Each structure stands twice: as structure tokens, then as C-alpha cells.
Coordinates of C-alpha atoms and ligand atoms in Angstrom, one line a residue:
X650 CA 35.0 69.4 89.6
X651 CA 38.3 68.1 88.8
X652 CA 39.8 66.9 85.4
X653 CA 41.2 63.2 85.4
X654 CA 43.2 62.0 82.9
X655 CA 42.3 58.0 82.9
X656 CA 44.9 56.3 80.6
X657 CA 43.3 52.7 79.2
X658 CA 39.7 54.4 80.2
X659 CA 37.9 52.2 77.6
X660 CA 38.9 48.6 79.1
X661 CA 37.2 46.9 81.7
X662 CA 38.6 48.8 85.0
X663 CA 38.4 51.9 83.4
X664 CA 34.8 52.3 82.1
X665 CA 34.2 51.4 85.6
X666 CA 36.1 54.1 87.4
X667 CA 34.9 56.4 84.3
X668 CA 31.5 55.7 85.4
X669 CA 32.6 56.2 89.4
X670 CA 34.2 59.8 88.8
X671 CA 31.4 61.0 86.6
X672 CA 28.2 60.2 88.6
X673 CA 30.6 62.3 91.4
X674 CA 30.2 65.3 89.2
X675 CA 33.8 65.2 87.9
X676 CA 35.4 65.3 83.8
X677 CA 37.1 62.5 82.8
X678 CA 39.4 61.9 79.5
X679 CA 39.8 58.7 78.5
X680 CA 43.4 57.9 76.8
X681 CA 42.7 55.0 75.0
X682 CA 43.6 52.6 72.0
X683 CA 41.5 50.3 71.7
X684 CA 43.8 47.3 71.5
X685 CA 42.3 45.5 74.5
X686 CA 39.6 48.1 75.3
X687 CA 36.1 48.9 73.2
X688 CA 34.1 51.9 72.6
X689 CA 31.1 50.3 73.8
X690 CA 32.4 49.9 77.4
X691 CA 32.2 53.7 77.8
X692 CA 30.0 54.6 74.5
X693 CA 26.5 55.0 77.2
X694 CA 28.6 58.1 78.6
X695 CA 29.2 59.4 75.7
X696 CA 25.5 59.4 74.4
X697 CA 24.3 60.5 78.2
X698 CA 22.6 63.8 77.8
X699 CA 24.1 63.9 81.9
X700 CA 27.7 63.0 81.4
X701 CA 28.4 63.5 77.6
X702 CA 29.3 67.2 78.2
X703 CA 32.3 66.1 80.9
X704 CA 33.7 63.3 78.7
X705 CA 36.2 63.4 76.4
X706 CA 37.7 60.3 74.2
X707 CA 41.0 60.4 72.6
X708 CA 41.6 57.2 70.5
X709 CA 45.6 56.9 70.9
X710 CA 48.1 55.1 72.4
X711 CA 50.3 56.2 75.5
X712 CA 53.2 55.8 73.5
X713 CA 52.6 58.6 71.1
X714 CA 54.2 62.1 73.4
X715 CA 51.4 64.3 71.2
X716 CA 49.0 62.5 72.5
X717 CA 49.7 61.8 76.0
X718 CA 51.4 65.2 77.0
X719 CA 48.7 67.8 76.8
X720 CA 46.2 65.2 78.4
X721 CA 48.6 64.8 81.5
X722 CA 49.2 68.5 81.3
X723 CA 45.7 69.5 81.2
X724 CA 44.3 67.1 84.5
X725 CA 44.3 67.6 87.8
X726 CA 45.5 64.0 88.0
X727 CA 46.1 60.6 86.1
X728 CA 45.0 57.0 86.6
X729 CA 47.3 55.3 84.4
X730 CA 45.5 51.8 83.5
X731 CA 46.9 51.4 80.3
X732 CA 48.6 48.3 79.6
X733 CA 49.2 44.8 77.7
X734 CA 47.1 42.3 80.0
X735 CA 45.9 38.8 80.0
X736 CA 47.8 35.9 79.7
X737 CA 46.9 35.1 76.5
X738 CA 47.3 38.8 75.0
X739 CA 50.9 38.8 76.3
X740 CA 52.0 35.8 75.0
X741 CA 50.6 36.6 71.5
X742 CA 52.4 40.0 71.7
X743 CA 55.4 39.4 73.8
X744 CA 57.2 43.0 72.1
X745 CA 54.5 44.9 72.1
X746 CA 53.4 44.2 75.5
X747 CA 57.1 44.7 76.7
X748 CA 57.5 48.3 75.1
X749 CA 53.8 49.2 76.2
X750 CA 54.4 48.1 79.8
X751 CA 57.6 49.8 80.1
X752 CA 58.3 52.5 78.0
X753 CA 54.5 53.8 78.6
X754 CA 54.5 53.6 82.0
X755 CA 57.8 55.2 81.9
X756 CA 56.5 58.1 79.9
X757 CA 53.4 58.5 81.6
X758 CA 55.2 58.9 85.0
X759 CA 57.7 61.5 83.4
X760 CA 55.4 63.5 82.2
X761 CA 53.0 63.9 85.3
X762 CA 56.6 64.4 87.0
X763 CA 56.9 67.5 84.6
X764 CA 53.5 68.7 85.2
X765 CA 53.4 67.8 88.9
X766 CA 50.3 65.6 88.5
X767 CA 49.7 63.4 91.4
X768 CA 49.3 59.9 89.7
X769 CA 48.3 56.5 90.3
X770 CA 49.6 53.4 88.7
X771 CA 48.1 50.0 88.1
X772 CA 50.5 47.3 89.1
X773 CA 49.9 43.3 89.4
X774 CA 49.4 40.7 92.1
X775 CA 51.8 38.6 89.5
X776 CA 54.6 40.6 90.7
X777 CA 54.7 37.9 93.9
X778 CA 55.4 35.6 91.2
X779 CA 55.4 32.3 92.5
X780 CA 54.9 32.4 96.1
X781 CA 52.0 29.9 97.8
X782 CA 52.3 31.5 101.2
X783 CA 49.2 33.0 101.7
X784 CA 48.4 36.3 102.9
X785 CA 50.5 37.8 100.3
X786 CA 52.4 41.1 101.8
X787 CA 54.0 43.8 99.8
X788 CA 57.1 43.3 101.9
X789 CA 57.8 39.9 100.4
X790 CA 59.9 38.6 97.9
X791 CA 59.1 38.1 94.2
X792 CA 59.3 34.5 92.8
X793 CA 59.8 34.5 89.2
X794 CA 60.6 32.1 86.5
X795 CA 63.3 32.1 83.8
X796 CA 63.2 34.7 81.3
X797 CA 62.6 32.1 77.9
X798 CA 58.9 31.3 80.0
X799 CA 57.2 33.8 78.6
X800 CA 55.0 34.8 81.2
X801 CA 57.4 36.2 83.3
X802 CA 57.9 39.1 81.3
X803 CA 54.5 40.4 81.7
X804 CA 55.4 40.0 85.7
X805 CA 58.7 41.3 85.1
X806 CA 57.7 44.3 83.0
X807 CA 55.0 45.6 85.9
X808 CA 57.8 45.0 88.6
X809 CA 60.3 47.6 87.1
X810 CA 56.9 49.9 86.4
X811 CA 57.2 49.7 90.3
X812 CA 61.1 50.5 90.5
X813 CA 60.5 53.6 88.0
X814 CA 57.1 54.3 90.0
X815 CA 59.3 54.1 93.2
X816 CA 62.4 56.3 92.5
X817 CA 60.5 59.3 90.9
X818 CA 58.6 59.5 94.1
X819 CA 62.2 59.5 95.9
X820 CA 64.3 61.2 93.3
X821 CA 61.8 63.8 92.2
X822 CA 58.7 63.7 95.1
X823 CA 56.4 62.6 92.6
X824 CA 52.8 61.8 94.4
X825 CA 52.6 58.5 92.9
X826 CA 50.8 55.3 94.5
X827 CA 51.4 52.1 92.8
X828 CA 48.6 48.8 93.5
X829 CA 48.9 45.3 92.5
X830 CA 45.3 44.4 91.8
X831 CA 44.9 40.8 92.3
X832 CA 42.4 39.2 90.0
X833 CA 39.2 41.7 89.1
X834 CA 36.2 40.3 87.9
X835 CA 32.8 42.3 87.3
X836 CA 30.4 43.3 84.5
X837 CA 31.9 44.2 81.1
X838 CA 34.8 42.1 81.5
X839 CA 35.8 39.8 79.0
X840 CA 36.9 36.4 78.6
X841 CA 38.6 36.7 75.0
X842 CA 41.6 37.2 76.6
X843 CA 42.1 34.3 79.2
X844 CA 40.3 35.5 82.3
X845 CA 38.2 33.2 84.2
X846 CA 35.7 34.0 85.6
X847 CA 33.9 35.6 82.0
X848 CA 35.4 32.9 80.5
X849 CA 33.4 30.7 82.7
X850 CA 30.1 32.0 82.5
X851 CA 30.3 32.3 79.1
X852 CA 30.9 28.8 78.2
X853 CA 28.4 27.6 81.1
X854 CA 25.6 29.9 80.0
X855 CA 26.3 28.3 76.2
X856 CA 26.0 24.7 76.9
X857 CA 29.8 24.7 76.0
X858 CA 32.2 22.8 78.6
X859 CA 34.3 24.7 81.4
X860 CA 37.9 24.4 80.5
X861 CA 39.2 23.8 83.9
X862 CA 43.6 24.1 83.1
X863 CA 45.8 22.0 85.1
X864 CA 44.3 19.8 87.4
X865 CA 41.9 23.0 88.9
X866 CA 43.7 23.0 92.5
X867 CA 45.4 26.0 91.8
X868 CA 43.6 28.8 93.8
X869 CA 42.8 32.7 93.3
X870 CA 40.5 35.1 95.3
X871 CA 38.4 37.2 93.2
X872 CA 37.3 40.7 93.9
X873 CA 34.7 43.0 92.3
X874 CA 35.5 45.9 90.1
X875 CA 33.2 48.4 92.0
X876 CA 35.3 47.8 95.1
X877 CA 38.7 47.8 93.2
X878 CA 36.9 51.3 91.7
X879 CA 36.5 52.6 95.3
X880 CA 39.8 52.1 96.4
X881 CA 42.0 53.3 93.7
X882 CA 39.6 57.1 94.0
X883 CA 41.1 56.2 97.7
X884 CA 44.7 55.8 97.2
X885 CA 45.0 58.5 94.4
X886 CA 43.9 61.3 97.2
X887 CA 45.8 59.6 100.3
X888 CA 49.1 61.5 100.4
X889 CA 50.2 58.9 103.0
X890 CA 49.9 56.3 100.1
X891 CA 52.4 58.0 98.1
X892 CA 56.1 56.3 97.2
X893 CA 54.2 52.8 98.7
X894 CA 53.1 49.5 96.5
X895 CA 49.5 48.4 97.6
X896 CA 47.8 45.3 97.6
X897 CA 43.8 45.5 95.8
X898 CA 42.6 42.4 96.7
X899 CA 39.5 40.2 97.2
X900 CA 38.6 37.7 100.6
X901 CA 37.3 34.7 99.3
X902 CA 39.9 32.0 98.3
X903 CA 38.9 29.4 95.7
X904 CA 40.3 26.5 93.6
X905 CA 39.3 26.8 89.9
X906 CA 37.8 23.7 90.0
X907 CA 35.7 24.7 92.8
X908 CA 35.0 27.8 90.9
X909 CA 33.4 26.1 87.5
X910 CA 31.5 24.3 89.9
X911 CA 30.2 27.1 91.4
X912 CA 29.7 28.5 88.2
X913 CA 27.4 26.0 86.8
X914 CA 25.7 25.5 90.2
X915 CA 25.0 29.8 89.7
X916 CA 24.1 29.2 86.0
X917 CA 21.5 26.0 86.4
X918 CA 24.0 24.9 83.2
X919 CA 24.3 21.8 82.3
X920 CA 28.0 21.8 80.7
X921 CA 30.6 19.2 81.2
X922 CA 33.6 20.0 83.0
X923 CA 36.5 19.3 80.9
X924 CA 40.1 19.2 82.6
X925 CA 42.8 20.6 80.3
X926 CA 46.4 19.9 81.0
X927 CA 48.7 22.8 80.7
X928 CA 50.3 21.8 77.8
X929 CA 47.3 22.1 76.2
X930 CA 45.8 25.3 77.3
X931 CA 49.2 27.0 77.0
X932 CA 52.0 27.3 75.2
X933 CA 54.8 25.0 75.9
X934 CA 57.1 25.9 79.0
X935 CA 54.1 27.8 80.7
X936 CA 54.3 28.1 84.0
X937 CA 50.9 28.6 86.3
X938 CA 50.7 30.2 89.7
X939 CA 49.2 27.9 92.0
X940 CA 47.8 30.3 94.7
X941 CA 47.4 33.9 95.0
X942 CA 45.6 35.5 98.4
X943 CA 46.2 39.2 99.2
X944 CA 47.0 40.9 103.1
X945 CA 44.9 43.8 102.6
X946 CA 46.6 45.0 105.9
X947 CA 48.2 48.1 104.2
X948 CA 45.8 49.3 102.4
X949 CA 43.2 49.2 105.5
X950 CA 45.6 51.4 107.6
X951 CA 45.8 53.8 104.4
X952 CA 42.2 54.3 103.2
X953 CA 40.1 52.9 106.4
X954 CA 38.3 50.2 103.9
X955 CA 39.4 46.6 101.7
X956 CA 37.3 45.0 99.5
X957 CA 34.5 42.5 101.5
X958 CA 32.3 41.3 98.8
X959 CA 32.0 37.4 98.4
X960 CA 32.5 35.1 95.6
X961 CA 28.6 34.7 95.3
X962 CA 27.7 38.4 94.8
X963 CA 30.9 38.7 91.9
X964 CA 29.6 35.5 90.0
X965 CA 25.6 37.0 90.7
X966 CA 26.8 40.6 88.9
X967 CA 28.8 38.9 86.2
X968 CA 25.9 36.4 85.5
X969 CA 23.1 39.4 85.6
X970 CA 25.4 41.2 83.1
X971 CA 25.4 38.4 80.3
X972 CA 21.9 37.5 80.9
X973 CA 21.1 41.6 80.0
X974 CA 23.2 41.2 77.4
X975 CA 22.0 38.0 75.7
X976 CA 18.5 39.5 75.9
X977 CA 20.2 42.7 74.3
X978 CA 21.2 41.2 71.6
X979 CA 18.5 38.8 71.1
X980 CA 16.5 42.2 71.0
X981 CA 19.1 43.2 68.3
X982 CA 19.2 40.8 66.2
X983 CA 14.9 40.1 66.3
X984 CA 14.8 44.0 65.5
X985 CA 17.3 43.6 62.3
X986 CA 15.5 40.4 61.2
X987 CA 12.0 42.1 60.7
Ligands
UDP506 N1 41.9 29.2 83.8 C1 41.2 28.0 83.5 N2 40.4 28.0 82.4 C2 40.2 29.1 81.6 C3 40.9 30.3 81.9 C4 41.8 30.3 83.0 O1 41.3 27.0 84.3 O2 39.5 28.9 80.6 C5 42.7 29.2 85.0 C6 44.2 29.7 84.8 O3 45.0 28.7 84.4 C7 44.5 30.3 86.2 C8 43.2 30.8 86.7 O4 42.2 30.2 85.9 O5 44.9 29.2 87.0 C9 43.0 32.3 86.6 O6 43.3 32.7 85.2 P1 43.2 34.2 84.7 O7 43.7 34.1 83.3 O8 41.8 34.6 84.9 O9 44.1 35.0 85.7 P2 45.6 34.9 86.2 O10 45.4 34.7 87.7 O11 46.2 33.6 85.6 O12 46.2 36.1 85.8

């Protein structure tokens, strides 16, 4: 049984990986404040007569060195998850999302440097910035905006995460692995915060119009948290991975437009799609990337597996989950009402 530190354990990755480790048998501590994350994502291990014994929850924030030190010291080794994400978080909180996304990271991988923790560290498929080429290889340039377009500091921020990821592992033989997940999508996740997919489903399965920004061409591939889950427990014990940058990412590319259809074909929803121009849906200046497809090359020749699963299985598991959760709470609210 080993002990592993998971900072940002209460978002939507993490409760998922929290969930991976423990049915292994393994104790997890979850480093967590809350800001983007919630209780209830992990709050069924907690109450689990199976798992509540080898889970711990510490409500804090990876700036705070009281916090974060005896955790680190105390594992066997860290997944560090913890971070400002979504578009729309990080331009509401440009500051804090800097100082999180730097100075965290910073601290987390000093510390597992001073502890000798082996660590792994979640990067971003924004990091290509605005390259179309498609397969997307982590020997390519970045493409980034100007700094006054807010967005590129999120981008920017997770690069020199890499940089500082990257020289401990030469300057001080850290075992750190760093991979830019390209856009996860699964149960639990959330669309309060500008992702897609959730976003999508939600709207579709409430009668409400799909917001399709810009003119939908723009293209992602999706891939589904339990085989984003399977490959970070990979990496983190693949010494060959260590001092590399590795791409986590799905097969199936899609426009967006293409998506909501999808979505409402999935959904039997009736909802109008309803094209938003950018200047709309974003603040002014914003700038959109228009395609994002992963090589998965490196990490197949590391691990021995990429993630496979289709756009139909991700949209049939994210559509399960709010229909069990609508039901939920319809549950809820009739039990209350009586
Ligand atoms: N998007 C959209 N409608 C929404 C939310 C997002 O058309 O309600 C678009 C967004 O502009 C982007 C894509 O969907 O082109 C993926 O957005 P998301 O925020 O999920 O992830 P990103 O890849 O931008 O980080």
C-alpha cells in the first residue's frame, strides 16, 4: 500500500484518480481548496465503510508551506493537479490563477525535490498555443498570443511549470514527469466553468439552446477521464518518463458544431442551436484555438497504451451521469417536499 499525496484531489481529475488508487488498495490525501473543486466529488469515499479508513482530506491551498510540506513529506509520491483552470475561471482571476499556477507548482516541485518524492505534474495541451498542424508533438513549437490577451497567461503560466518541472529533473534528478492533457471530459465534470462538453449536455438535457462560440469549425478531440486516470498511475511509475513532457490525449477529432449536434442527436433534445460570436461569449481581444489533435506517439513507447475510447462512449458516460443525477435530485427534492 503506498501513500499518495494528490494535490487538487477534490476536482474533477482527481476524485477520479482518488477513486482509481483506492479500489487498488492504496491511501490517498487529498490537498485541496475547494476553489474549483467540491466535497461531494470525493465525499462517497469518505462515507465508504471500504475506503474511508485510507482517506484523508485536508481543505487548504498549495500555497500555504504548513500545509503542503508534511503532506509531500509524508507520501510515497505526489500527483500535483492543483491549479486555476477553465477559460472562464482564469479570466475572472487573472492574479490569482498566475500565482497559483506558478508559485504552487514551483513549491510543490521544491518540496518533493527536498523529500525525494517522485512526482507528477499536470500540464496543458494549450501550451501548443496556436498551432493547426495536427498531430500535435511535444517536440513542436509553442504558438502564443500577446500578453494583454488574457488567455495566454494561463498557457504561459503551465509552460514555465514545464521549464521549472524540467530543470529540477536536470539540476537536481528529480523523478518528475510532466503531461499536457488535451481536453478531459467524463462524469462529475462541470460546465460552470466553460468546458464543453458538460456544458452541452446540460443545456441540451434542459430544453435550453447550445451555445456554439465562433462559427463552431474550430475542432478538439475529447478523451475520457478513466483513460486519462490510467495513464497518469502509468507515467508516475515509468522512470523512463522522467525529465520528458507527455501528451494525454483522445482519437476522435470534432468540430464543435459537429459536437452540439451530436449532443442533441445523444440527448433526443429538442434545443436550438444558437451561434455565438466570440465577442460575445468572451471577453473582448479573446483569442480561440481553432484545432487541437494529440500524437500519442510518446506516450505509447513509454507506457505500452493511449487513450482509444470514442466520442460516442464519452458523450454516453457524461449523459448517464446527469440523467443519475437529475433522478438524484428529483429524489431529493420529492423527499424534502413531503
Ligand atoms: N465552447 C462553445 N460553447 C460553450 C463552451 C465552449 O462553443 O458553451 C467552445 C470553445 O470556444 C472552444 C471549445 O468549445 O472552442 C472547447 O472549449 P472548452 O472551454 O471546453 O476547452 P478549451 O479547449 O477551450 O480549453
Amino acid at each position: 500500500m503506498k501513500r499518495i499525496l494528490i494535490t487538487g484531489g477534490a476536482g474533477f481529475i482527481g476524485s477520479h484518480l482518488t477513486d482509481a488508487y483506492l479500489a487498488q488498495g492504496d491511501e490517498i490525501v487529498i490537498l485541496d481548496d475547494l476553489s474549483t473543486g467540491a466535497l461531494e466529488n470525493i465525499q462517497p469515499f469518505l462515507d465508504n465503510p471500504a475506503t474511508k479508513s485510507r482517506i484523508t482530506f485536508v481543505q487548504d491551498t498549495i500555497l500555504n508551506p504548513a500545509a503542503l510540506e508534511p503532506e509531500i513529506e509524508r507520501a510515497d509520491k505526489v500527483i500535483h493537479l492543483a491549479a486555476a483552470v477553465g477559460v472562464q475561471y482564469i479570466i475572472d482571476n487573472p492574479l490569482h490563477s498566475l500565482v497559483v499556477n506558478l508559485n504552487g507548482t514551483e513549491s510543490v516541485l521544491r518540496l518533493c525535490d527536498k523529500y525525494s518524492k517522485k512526482v507528477f505534474i499536470a500540464s496543458t495541451s494549450e501550451v501548443y498555443g496556436k498551432q493547426t498542424h495536427a498531430p500535435l508533438r511535444e517536440t513542436d513549437d509553442s504558438h502564443f498570443g500577446p500578453t494583454y490577451r488574457q488567455r495566454w497567461s494561463y498557457a504561459g503560466g503551465k509552460m514555465m511549470d514545464e521549464f521549472f518541472s524540467l530543470a529540477y529533473h536536470q539540476s537536481e534528478a528529480l523523478e518528475v514527469v510532466v503531461a499536457r492533457l488535451f481536453n478531459t471530459v467524463g462524469p462529475r465534470q462541470k460546465g460552470t466553468y466553460g468546458m464543453v462538453i458538460p456544458r452541452f449536455v446540460q443545456q441540451a438535457m434542459s430544453g435550453e439552446p447550445i451555445t456554439v462560440y465562433g462559427d463552431g469549425t474550430q475542432t478538439r478531440t475529447f478523451t475520457h477521464v478513466a483513460e486519462v486516470v490510467a495513464c497518469i498511475m502509468a507515467l508516475i511509475d515509468t522512470p523512463a518518463a522522467y525529465g520528458s513532457v507527455v501528451n494525454i490525449g483522445g482519437v476522435e477529432e470534432v468540430s464543435i458544431m459537429d459536437l452540439a449536434k451530436r449532443v442533441l442527436e445523444r440527448t433526443g433534445s429538442s434545443s436550438e442551436i444558437l451561434v455565438i460570436p466570440y465577442d460575445e461569449a468572451y471577453p473582448k481581444e479573446f483569442e480561440d484555438m481553432q484545432r487541437r489533435v494529440p500524437s500519442t506517439e510518446r506516450l505509447q513507447k513509454l507506457v505500452g497504451f493511449a487513450p482509444q475510447l470514442p466520442l460516442e462512449r464519452i458523450l454516453n458516460d457524461v449523459v448517464s451521469h446527469f440523467e443519475l443525477t437529475q433522478v438524484q435530485g428529483q429524489t431529493a427534492s420529492s423527499v424534502v417536499n413531503r
